[in-house]
mmCIF file of C-alpha atoms in Angstrom:
data_model
loop_
_atom_site.group_PDB
_atom_site.id
_atom_site.type_symbol
_atom_site.label_atom_id
_atom_site.label_comp_id
_atom_site.label_asym_id
_atom_site.label_seq_id
_atom_site.Cartn_x
_atom_site.Cartn_y
_atom_site.Cartn_z
ATOM 1 C CA MET Z 1 115.158 115.838 125.177
ATOM 2 C CA ASN Z 2 117.885 114.910 122.767
ATOM 3 C CA ILE Z 3 119.938 118.068 122.688
ATOM 4 C CA SER Z 4 121.884 117.010 119.629
ATOM 5 C CA SER Z 5 118.871 116.988 117.259
ATOM 6 C CA PRO Z 6 118.921 120.676 116.320
ATOM 7 C CA TYR Z 7 122.651 120.443 115.671
ATOM 8 C CA VAL Z 8 122.277 117.383 113.493
ATOM 9 C CA ILE Z 9 119.874 119.389 111.383
ATOM 10 C CA ILE Z 10 122.089 122.451 111.397
ATOM 11 C CA SER Z 11 125.012 120.525 110.004
ATOM 12 C CA LEU Z 12 122.876 118.601 107.550
ATOM 13 C CA VAL Z 13 121.125 121.631 106.115
ATOM 14 C CA TYR Z 14 124.294 123.622 106.129
ATOM 15 C CA ASN Z 15 126.360 120.990 104.350
ATOM 16 C CA GLU Z 16 123.644 120.582 101.770
ATOM 17 C CA GLY Z 17 123.583 124.326 101.288
ATOM 18 C CA MET Z 18 127.328 124.416 100.808
ATOM 19 C CA LYS Z 19 127.071 121.569 98.305
ATOM 20 C CA ALA Z 20 124.491 123.565 96.405
ATOM 21 C CA MET Z 21 127.020 126.386 96.320
ATOM 22 C CA GLY Z 22 129.447 124.244 94.401
ATOM 23 C CA GLN Z 23 127.201 123.769 91.386
ATOM 24 C CA SER Z 24 124.907 126.653 90.911
ATOM 25 C CA THR Z 25 125.170 129.751 88.768
ATOM 26 C CA ALA Z 26 122.511 130.003 86.122
ATOM 27 C CA GLU Z 27 125.005 130.130 83.266
ATOM 28 C CA GLU Z 28 126.888 127.056 84.431
ATOM 29 C CA LYS Z 29 123.681 125.097 84.709
ATOM 30 C CA ARG Z 30 122.555 126.011 81.225
ATOM 31 C CA GLU Z 31 125.927 124.995 79.786
ATOM 32 C CA ASN Z 32 125.852 121.602 81.489
ATOM 33 C CA ASN Z 33 122.303 120.978 80.437
ATOM 34 C CA VAL Z 34 122.960 118.091 78.041
ATOM 35 C CA THR Z 35 119.958 115.864 77.331
ATOM 36 C CA GLY Z 36 121.666 112.479 77.779
ATOM 37 C CA ASP Z 37 123.034 113.577 81.095
ATOM 38 C CA GLU Z 38 119.580 114.124 82.534
ATOM 39 C CA ASN Z 39 118.296 110.661 81.668
ATOM 40 C CA LYS Z 40 121.328 108.994 83.181
ATOM 41 C CA SER Z 41 120.907 110.777 86.485
ATOM 42 C CA PHE Z 42 117.137 110.421 86.762
ATOM 43 C CA LYS Z 43 117.384 107.126 88.637
ATOM 44 C CA THR Z 44 119.805 108.691 91.066
ATOM 45 C CA THR Z 45 117.396 111.590 91.486
ATOM 46 C CA LEU Z 46 114.550 109.228 92.373
ATOM 47 C CA LYS Z 47 116.743 107.361 94.825
ATOM 48 C CA ASN Z 48 117.990 110.567 96.425
ATOM 49 C CA GLY Z 49 114.429 111.848 96.654
ATOM 50 C CA ILE Z 50 113.238 108.829 98.604
ATOM 51 C CA LEU Z 51 116.328 108.852 100.810
ATOM 52 C CA SER Z 52 115.970 112.545 101.536
ATOM 53 C CA GLY Z 53 112.283 112.111 102.410
ATOM 54 C CA LEU Z 54 113.049 109.267 104.811
ATOM 55 C CA LYS Z 55 115.991 111.115 106.347
ATOM 56 C CA THR Z 56 113.824 114.169 106.973
ATOM 57 C CA THR Z 57 111.061 112.043 108.485
ATOM 58 C CA TRP Z 58 113.548 110.453 110.867
ATOM 59 C CA LEU Z 59 114.921 113.865 111.823
ATOM 60 C CA LEU Z 60 111.478 115.295 112.462
ATOM 61 C CA THR Z 61 110.477 112.210 114.460
ATOM 62 C CA LYS Z 62 113.489 112.761 116.708
ATOM 63 C CA ILE Z 63 112.287 116.317 117.347
ATOM 64 C CA ILE Z 64 108.486 116.041 117.417
ATOM 65 C CA VAL Z 65 108.262 112.958 119.655
ATOM 66 C CA PRO Z 66 110.398 114.257 122.571
ATOM 67 C CA VAL Z 67 108.763 117.695 122.405
ATOM 68 C CA TYR Z 68 105.294 116.161 122.391
ATOM 69 C CA PHE Z 69 106.191 113.969 125.378
ATOM 70 C CA PHE Z 70 107.714 116.938 127.174
ATOM 71 C CA VAL Z 71 104.656 119.173 126.745
ATOM 72 C CA THR Z 72 102.186 116.353 127.510
ATOM 73 C CA LEU Z 73 103.995 115.559 130.765
ATOM 74 C CA LEU Z 74 104.140 119.270 131.540
ATOM 75 C CA LYS Z 75 100.359 119.434 131.184
ATOM 76 C CA TYR Z 76 100.013 117.104 134.162
ATOM 77 C CA THR Z 77 102.291 119.196 136.376
ATOM 78 C CA PRO Z 78 101.608 122.696 137.728
ATOM 79 C CA VAL Z 79 104.467 124.009 135.549
ATOM 80 C CA LEU Z 80 102.318 124.492 132.448
ATOM 81 C CA ASP Z 81 99.817 126.483 134.518
ATOM 82 C CA TRP Z 82 102.608 128.674 135.874
ATOM 83 C CA ILE Z 83 104.007 129.313 132.408
ATOM 84 C CA SER Z 84 100.485 129.902 131.180
ATOM 85 C CA SER Z 85 99.567 132.532 133.766
ATOM 86 C CA LEU Z 86 103.006 134.140 133.538
ATOM 87 C CA PHE Z 87 102.777 134.692 129.778
ATOM 88 C CA ALA Z 88 99.022 135.157 129.497
ATOM 89 C CA PRO Z 89 99.123 138.995 129.655
ATOM 90 C CA ILE Z 90 101.782 139.243 126.883
ATOM 91 C CA MET Z 91 100.297 136.506 124.723
ATOM 92 C CA LYS Z 92 96.884 138.162 124.912
ATOM 93 C CA ILE Z 93 98.224 140.947 122.674
ATOM 94 C CA VAL Z 94 98.580 138.452 119.829
ATOM 95 C CA GLY Z 95 95.382 136.593 120.735
ATOM 96 C CA LEU Z 96 97.041 133.455 122.072
ATOM 97 C CA PRO Z 97 96.683 131.616 125.382
ATOM 98 C CA GLY Z 98 99.628 131.780 127.804
ATOM 99 C CA GLU Z 99 100.791 128.223 127.169
ATOM 100 C CA ALA Z 100 101.333 128.994 123.474
ATOM 101 C CA ALA Z 101 104.471 130.826 124.645
ATOM 102 C CA ILE Z 102 106.082 127.367 124.754
ATOM 103 C CA VAL Z 103 105.320 126.888 121.055
ATOM 104 C CA LEU Z 104 106.844 130.224 120.092
ATOM 105 C CA VAL Z 105 109.941 129.656 122.245
ATOM 106 C CA LEU Z 106 110.545 126.145 120.881
ATOM 107 C CA GLY Z 107 110.012 127.305 117.303
ATOM 108 C CA ASN Z 108 112.468 130.148 117.691
ATOM 109 C CA ILE Z 109 115.260 128.349 119.521
ATOM 110 C CA ILE Z 110 114.956 124.863 117.988
ATOM 111 C CA ASN Z 111 112.914 124.783 114.775
ATOM 112 C CA LEU Z 112 109.450 124.612 113.260
ATOM 113 C CA TYR Z 113 109.130 120.876 113.843
ATOM 114 C CA ALA Z 114 109.649 121.309 117.576
ATOM 115 C CA ALA Z 115 106.934 123.980 117.516
ATOM 116 C CA LEU Z 116 104.637 121.616 115.613
ATOM 117 C CA GLY Z 117 105.123 118.939 118.275
ATOM 118 C CA ALA Z 118 104.086 121.445 120.931
ATOM 119 C CA VAL Z 119 101.104 122.765 118.915
ATOM 120 C CA ALA Z 120 99.835 119.214 118.446
ATOM 121 C CA SER Z 121 99.928 118.529 122.193
ATOM 122 C CA LEU Z 122 97.987 121.694 123.134
ATOM 123 C CA ALA Z 123 94.323 122.367 122.417
ATOM 124 C CA LEU Z 124 94.259 125.429 120.159
ATOM 125 C CA THR Z 125 91.607 126.890 117.848
ATOM 126 C CA GLY Z 126 92.020 127.350 114.094
ATOM 127 C CA LYS Z 127 92.491 131.095 114.502
ATOM 128 C CA GLN Z 128 95.169 130.554 117.138
ATOM 129 C CA ILE Z 129 97.017 128.047 114.962
ATOM 130 C CA THR Z 130 96.958 130.464 112.022
ATOM 131 C CA ILE Z 131 98.348 133.267 114.205
ATOM 132 C CA ILE Z 132 101.088 130.964 115.497
ATOM 133 C CA ALA Z 133 101.850 129.842 111.932
ATOM 134 C CA ILE Z 134 102.280 133.393 110.673
ATOM 135 C CA MET Z 135 104.355 134.522 113.644
ATOM 136 C CA LEU Z 136 106.589 131.459 113.356
ATOM 137 C CA SER Z 137 106.907 131.732 109.591
ATOM 138 C CA PHE Z 138 108.580 135.111 110.047
ATOM 139 C CA SER Z 139 110.692 134.082 112.987
ATOM 140 C CA HIS Z 140 111.959 130.550 113.585
ATOM 141 C CA SER Z 141 115.190 128.549 114.109
ATOM 142 C CA LEU Z 142 116.871 131.822 115.016
ATOM 143 C CA PHE Z 143 120.233 130.342 116.053
ATOM 144 C CA MET Z 144 120.715 128.173 113.016
ATOM 145 C CA GLU Z 145 119.323 130.509 110.396
ATOM 146 C CA THR Z 146 121.059 133.571 111.749
ATOM 147 C CA ALA Z 147 124.348 131.666 111.589
ATOM 148 C CA VAL Z 148 123.637 130.801 107.954
ATOM 149 C CA ALA Z 149 122.646 134.392 107.124
ATOM 150 C CA LYS Z 150 125.813 135.742 108.773
ATOM 151 C CA LYS Z 151 127.903 133.788 106.266
ATOM 152 C CA THR Z 152 126.752 136.218 103.597
ATOM 153 C CA GLY Z 153 128.007 139.158 105.675
ATOM 154 C CA ILE Z 154 124.694 140.534 106.924
ATOM 155 C CA SER Z 155 124.553 141.493 110.607
ATOM 156 C CA ALA Z 156 122.972 139.021 113.028
ATOM 157 C CA THR Z 157 121.315 141.834 114.990
ATOM 158 C CA VAL Z 158 119.609 143.211 111.885
ATOM 159 C CA VAL Z 159 118.331 139.743 110.968
ATOM 160 C CA ILE Z 160 116.934 139.020 114.424
ATOM 161 C CA ILE Z 161 115.352 142.468 114.890
ATOM 162 C CA ILE Z 162 113.638 142.288 111.489
ATOM 163 C CA ARG Z 163 112.312 138.798 112.039
ATOM 164 C CA LEU Z 164 111.038 139.324 115.580
ATOM 165 C CA SER Z 165 109.375 142.649 114.745
ATOM 166 C CA LEU Z 166 107.586 141.180 111.730
ATOM 167 C CA ALA Z 167 106.446 138.227 113.840
ATOM 168 C CA ILE Z 168 105.077 140.398 116.656
ATOM 169 C CA LEU Z 169 103.555 142.958 114.306
ATOM 170 C CA SER Z 170 101.788 140.336 112.195
ATOM 171 C CA GLY Z 171 100.528 138.590 115.339
ATOM 172 C CA ILE Z 172 99.019 141.799 116.714
ATOM 173 C CA VAL Z 173 97.387 142.760 113.418
ATOM 174 C CA LEU Z 174 96.032 139.271 112.731
ATOM 175 C CA ASN Z 175 94.502 139.047 116.180
ATOM 176 C CA LEU Z 176 92.615 142.273 115.500
ATOM 177 C CA VAL Z 177 91.568 141.346 111.964
ATOM 178 C CA LEU Z 178 90.678 137.636 112.215
ATOM 179 C CA MET D 1 99.106 103.675 136.731
ATOM 180 C CA GLU D 2 98.092 107.179 135.769
ATOM 181 C CA PHE D 3 101.634 107.881 134.657
ATOM 182 C CA ILE D 4 101.501 105.012 132.195
ATOM 183 C CA SER D 5 98.277 106.285 130.653
ATOM 184 C CA ILE D 6 99.875 109.733 130.274
ATOM 185 C CA LEU D 7 102.825 108.135 128.487
ATOM 186 C CA GLY D 8 100.382 106.238 126.306
ATOM 187 C CA GLU D 9 98.594 109.458 125.403
ATOM 188 C CA ALA D 10 101.932 111.103 124.567
ATOM 189 C CA LEU D 11 103.078 108.166 122.468
ATOM 190 C CA LYS D 12 99.858 108.017 120.475
ATOM 191 C CA GLY D 13 99.611 111.777 119.981
ATOM 192 C CA SER D 14 103.252 112.212 119.024
ATOM 193 C CA LEU D 15 103.212 109.396 116.476
ATOM 194 C CA GLU D 16 100.028 110.806 114.987
ATOM 195 C CA SER D 17 101.652 114.184 114.528
ATOM 196 C CA VAL D 18 104.770 112.626 113.026
ATOM 197 C CA PHE D 19 102.519 110.810 110.584
ATOM 198 C CA THR D 20 100.617 114.006 109.711
ATOM 199 C CA ILE D 21 103.846 115.845 108.962
ATOM 200 C CA ALA D 22 105.505 112.885 107.218
ATOM 201 C CA LYS D 23 102.633 112.699 104.727
ATOM 202 C CA VAL D 24 103.601 116.213 103.655
ATOM 203 C CA VAL D 25 107.357 116.083 104.023
ATOM 204 C CA ILE D 26 108.198 112.830 102.221
ATOM 205 C CA PRO D 27 106.541 113.734 98.884
ATOM 206 C CA LEU D 28 107.859 117.266 99.273
ATOM 207 C CA MET D 29 111.496 116.227 99.765
ATOM 208 C CA PHE D 30 111.087 113.983 96.759
ATOM 209 C CA ILE D 31 109.886 116.884 94.621
ATOM 210 C CA MET D 32 112.651 119.140 95.972
ATOM 211 C CA GLU D 33 115.262 116.567 94.952
ATOM 212 C CA ILE D 34 113.841 116.540 91.435
ATOM 213 C CA LEU D 35 113.761 120.348 91.343
ATOM 214 C CA LYS D 36 117.425 120.416 92.347
ATOM 215 C CA ASP D 37 118.702 117.732 89.991
ATOM 216 C CA LEU D 38 116.750 118.488 86.842
ATOM 217 C CA LYS D 39 117.632 122.187 86.902
ATOM 218 C CA VAL D 40 113.973 123.138 87.020
ATOM 219 C CA LEU D 41 114.728 126.101 89.279
ATOM 220 C CA ASP D 42 116.952 127.536 86.597
ATOM 221 C CA LYS D 43 114.038 127.814 84.211
ATOM 222 C CA LEU D 44 111.583 128.848 86.912
ATOM 223 C CA SER D 45 113.832 131.638 88.087
ATOM 224 C CA ASP D 46 113.073 133.496 84.835
ATOM 225 C CA ILE D 47 109.569 134.082 86.217
ATOM 226 C CA LEU D 48 111.067 136.176 88.975
ATOM 227 C CA ARG D 49 113.103 138.412 86.654
ATOM 228 C CA PRO D 50 110.487 141.166 86.341
ATOM 229 C CA GLY D 51 110.059 141.061 90.112
ATOM 230 C CA THR D 52 113.744 141.702 90.761
ATOM 231 C CA LYS D 53 113.489 145.223 89.371
ATOM 232 C CA PHE D 54 110.628 145.980 91.711
ATOM 233 C CA LEU D 55 112.660 144.794 94.702
ATOM 234 C CA GLY D 56 115.571 146.975 93.633
ATOM 235 C CA ILE D 57 117.944 144.090 92.849
ATOM 236 C CA SER D 58 119.696 143.054 89.639
ATOM 237 C CA LYS D 59 118.335 140.428 87.233
ATOM 238 C CA ASN D 60 121.110 138.035 88.294
ATOM 239 C CA SER D 61 119.395 137.821 91.676
ATOM 240 C CA SER D 62 116.435 135.874 90.333
ATOM 241 C CA PHE D 63 118.156 132.478 90.606
ATOM 242 C CA PRO D 64 119.280 132.802 94.256
ATOM 243 C CA LEU D 65 115.856 134.283 95.040
ATOM 244 C CA MET D 66 114.089 131.262 93.546
ATOM 245 C CA VAL D 67 116.439 128.815 95.285
ATOM 246 C CA GLY D 68 115.886 130.479 98.677
ATOM 247 C CA LEU D 69 112.121 130.704 98.238
ATOM 248 C CA THR D 70 111.764 127.023 97.351
ATOM 249 C CA LEU D 71 114.695 125.072 98.805
ATOM 250 C CA GLY D 72 115.362 127.224 101.855
ATOM 251 C CA LEU D 73 117.686 129.735 103.432
ATOM 252 C CA ALA D 74 120.813 127.554 103.549
ATOM 253 C CA TYR D 75 120.672 126.802 99.818
ATOM 254 C CA GLY D 76 119.747 130.387 99.004
ATOM 255 C CA ALA D 77 122.623 131.748 101.063
ATOM 256 C CA GLY D 78 124.980 129.229 99.457
ATOM 257 C CA VAL D 79 124.050 130.370 95.951
ATOM 258 C CA ILE D 80 124.232 134.031 97.005
ATOM 259 C CA ILE D 81 127.759 133.640 98.401
ATOM 260 C CA LYS D 82 128.914 131.873 95.263
ATOM 261 C CA SER D 83 127.334 134.396 92.883
ATOM 262 C CA ALA D 84 128.754 137.283 94.900
ATOM 263 C CA LYS D 85 132.259 135.772 94.697
ATOM 264 C CA GLU D 86 131.926 135.439 90.947
ATOM 265 C CA GLY D 87 130.887 139.056 90.705
ATOM 266 C CA ASP D 88 127.321 138.381 89.571
ATOM 267 C CA LEU D 89 125.823 140.179 92.568
ATOM 268 C CA SER D 90 126.614 143.584 94.020
ATOM 269 C CA LYS D 91 126.806 144.260 97.760
ATOM 270 C CA LYS D 92 123.402 145.889 97.501
ATOM 271 C CA ASP D 93 121.918 142.819 95.771
ATOM 272 C CA LEU D 94 123.393 140.573 98.440
ATOM 273 C CA TYR D 95 121.958 142.533 101.363
ATOM 274 C CA LEU D 96 118.528 143.018 99.818
ATOM 275 C CA LEU D 97 118.307 139.352 98.856
ATOM 276 C CA MET D 98 119.181 138.331 102.397
ATOM 277 C CA ILE D 99 116.700 140.802 103.924
ATOM 278 C CA PHE D 100 114.009 139.281 101.744
ATOM 279 C CA LEU D 101 115.059 135.678 102.295
ATOM 280 C CA VAL D 102 115.486 135.758 106.083
ATOM 281 C CA THR D 103 111.833 136.723 106.388
ATOM 282 C CA CYS D 104 110.538 134.625 103.507
ATOM 283 C CA HIS D 105 112.135 131.285 102.563
ATOM 284 C CA SER D 106 111.191 127.625 101.976
ATOM 285 C CA VAL D 107 107.644 128.853 101.476
ATOM 286 C CA ILE D 108 106.400 125.537 100.090
ATOM 287 C CA GLU D 109 107.562 123.408 103.014
ATOM 288 C CA ASP D 110 106.623 125.903 105.747
ATOM 289 C CA THR D 111 103.182 126.568 104.312
ATOM 290 C CA LEU D 112 102.332 122.900 103.756
ATOM 291 C CA ILE D 113 103.349 121.766 107.234
ATOM 292 C CA PHE D 114 101.309 124.563 108.813
ATOM 293 C CA ILE D 115 98.315 123.635 106.645
ATOM 294 C CA ALA D 116 98.771 120.042 107.856
ATOM 295 C CA ILE D 117 98.232 121.148 111.457
ATOM 296 C CA GLY D 118 95.221 123.311 110.627
ATOM 297 C CA ALA D 119 96.454 126.794 109.720
ATOM 298 C CA ASN D 120 95.038 128.847 106.841
ATOM 299 C CA GLY D 121 97.668 128.471 104.101
ATOM 300 C CA TRP D 122 96.448 131.222 101.770
ATOM 301 C CA LEU D 123 96.416 133.712 104.585
ATOM 302 C CA LEU D 124 99.883 132.562 105.589
ATOM 303 C CA LEU D 125 101.318 133.103 102.094
ATOM 304 C CA GLY D 126 99.199 136.209 101.538
ATOM 305 C CA ILE D 127 100.786 137.880 104.532
ATOM 306 C CA ARG D 128 104.312 136.504 104.497
ATOM 307 C CA ILE D 129 105.227 137.235 100.878
ATOM 308 C CA PRO D 130 103.760 140.778 100.610
ATOM 309 C CA LEU D 131 105.278 141.825 103.957
ATOM 310 C CA ALA D 132 108.708 140.551 102.894
ATOM 311 C CA ILE D 133 108.353 142.450 99.597
ATOM 312 C CA ILE D 134 107.309 145.692 101.319
ATOM 313 C CA LEU D 135 110.208 145.421 103.761
ATOM 314 C CA THR D 136 112.731 144.787 100.973
ATOM 315 C CA VAL D 137 111.416 147.682 98.874
ATOM 316 C CA ILE D 138 111.643 150.054 101.857
ATOM 317 C CA VAL D 139 115.201 148.931 102.639
ATOM 318 C CA SER D 140 116.220 149.220 98.963
ATOM 319 C CA LYS D 141 115.202 152.891 98.944
ATOM 320 C CA HIS D 142 117.471 153.675 101.879
ATOM 321 C CA ILE D 143 120.304 151.181 101.610
ATOM 322 C CA ASP D 144 122.697 153.215 99.436
ATOM 323 C CA LYS D 145 123.680 155.701 102.114
ATOM 324 C CA TYR D 146 124.358 152.936 104.645
ATOM 325 C CA LEU D 147 126.511 150.969 102.245
ATOM 326 C CA LYS D 148 128.603 154.113 101.612
ATOM 327 C CA SER D 149 128.853 155.273 105.202
ATOM 328 C CA SER D 150 129.688 152.031 106.942
ATOM 329 C CA LYS D 151 132.257 150.357 104.672
ATOM 330 C CA GLY D 152 129.721 147.935 103.274
ATOM 331 C CA THR D 153 128.534 146.360 106.493
ATOM 332 C CA LEU D 154 124.914 146.369 107.442
#
């Protein structure tokens, strides 16, 4: 798997975020809001929109494809069965099969797109996918996002504890309710 | 020979999933770019003003809140850092905003890509947003003593 992909995304998202920093308070924006200005930049906006869509698609291809290959190959080795039986007792608490542990791990250490690649290569029910979606929506890309959050001065431990507890809690409750 | 058919299965399946996600992500990125450039978020952030009081944060927080909810954590954090430097946000605002945003950000993108793979989107939003609100409200009731006791670090 291309180890650089998550870092490409980290730097991309982060740089974009920092760019956004340079132009953003509400007051500033209202002041600069001249009508002529908007028309002039609309073409640029369209161009940037298409470029940004294509760039993101390329980035997600670089993540989803290797992950999908990885999990598909794993399915034909005993490894997936080992992982499955190893995690089955824990995953049962949130109503997921043992192999879904791979999805949660990939989502948390790499990002949501890696998790999507893994979900697509496993056979899961609608209920299971919804549980995974909710757990991952609370807790994903922990390395990258915690690094971003730390820039504001909030503690990394607090961030990670909050996110993991919400993920586990919501998984347990959803499994009981759905 | 079997190995080749496994690779074929992986190639087909992976490209199909890329396609599924791309159908969502390309239009979405396009819309995000427009939101960013045409200052739409500025106007939209007024919607969140009443909500800020409920969360225990100042009215100035509505813009970073809107940016984080739609564009994502990195943008949200960027705006928060800038506003804090300019004195628009207090320490308490900053922490509460981040508590909310680390659990609930880029809700449009996340929800749509999960819907694309078969999850229930309404349930997803209906759980994620209320839980993030409850958490933030609970923290806002208790945060003052921590900010005093520990020199402003949380």
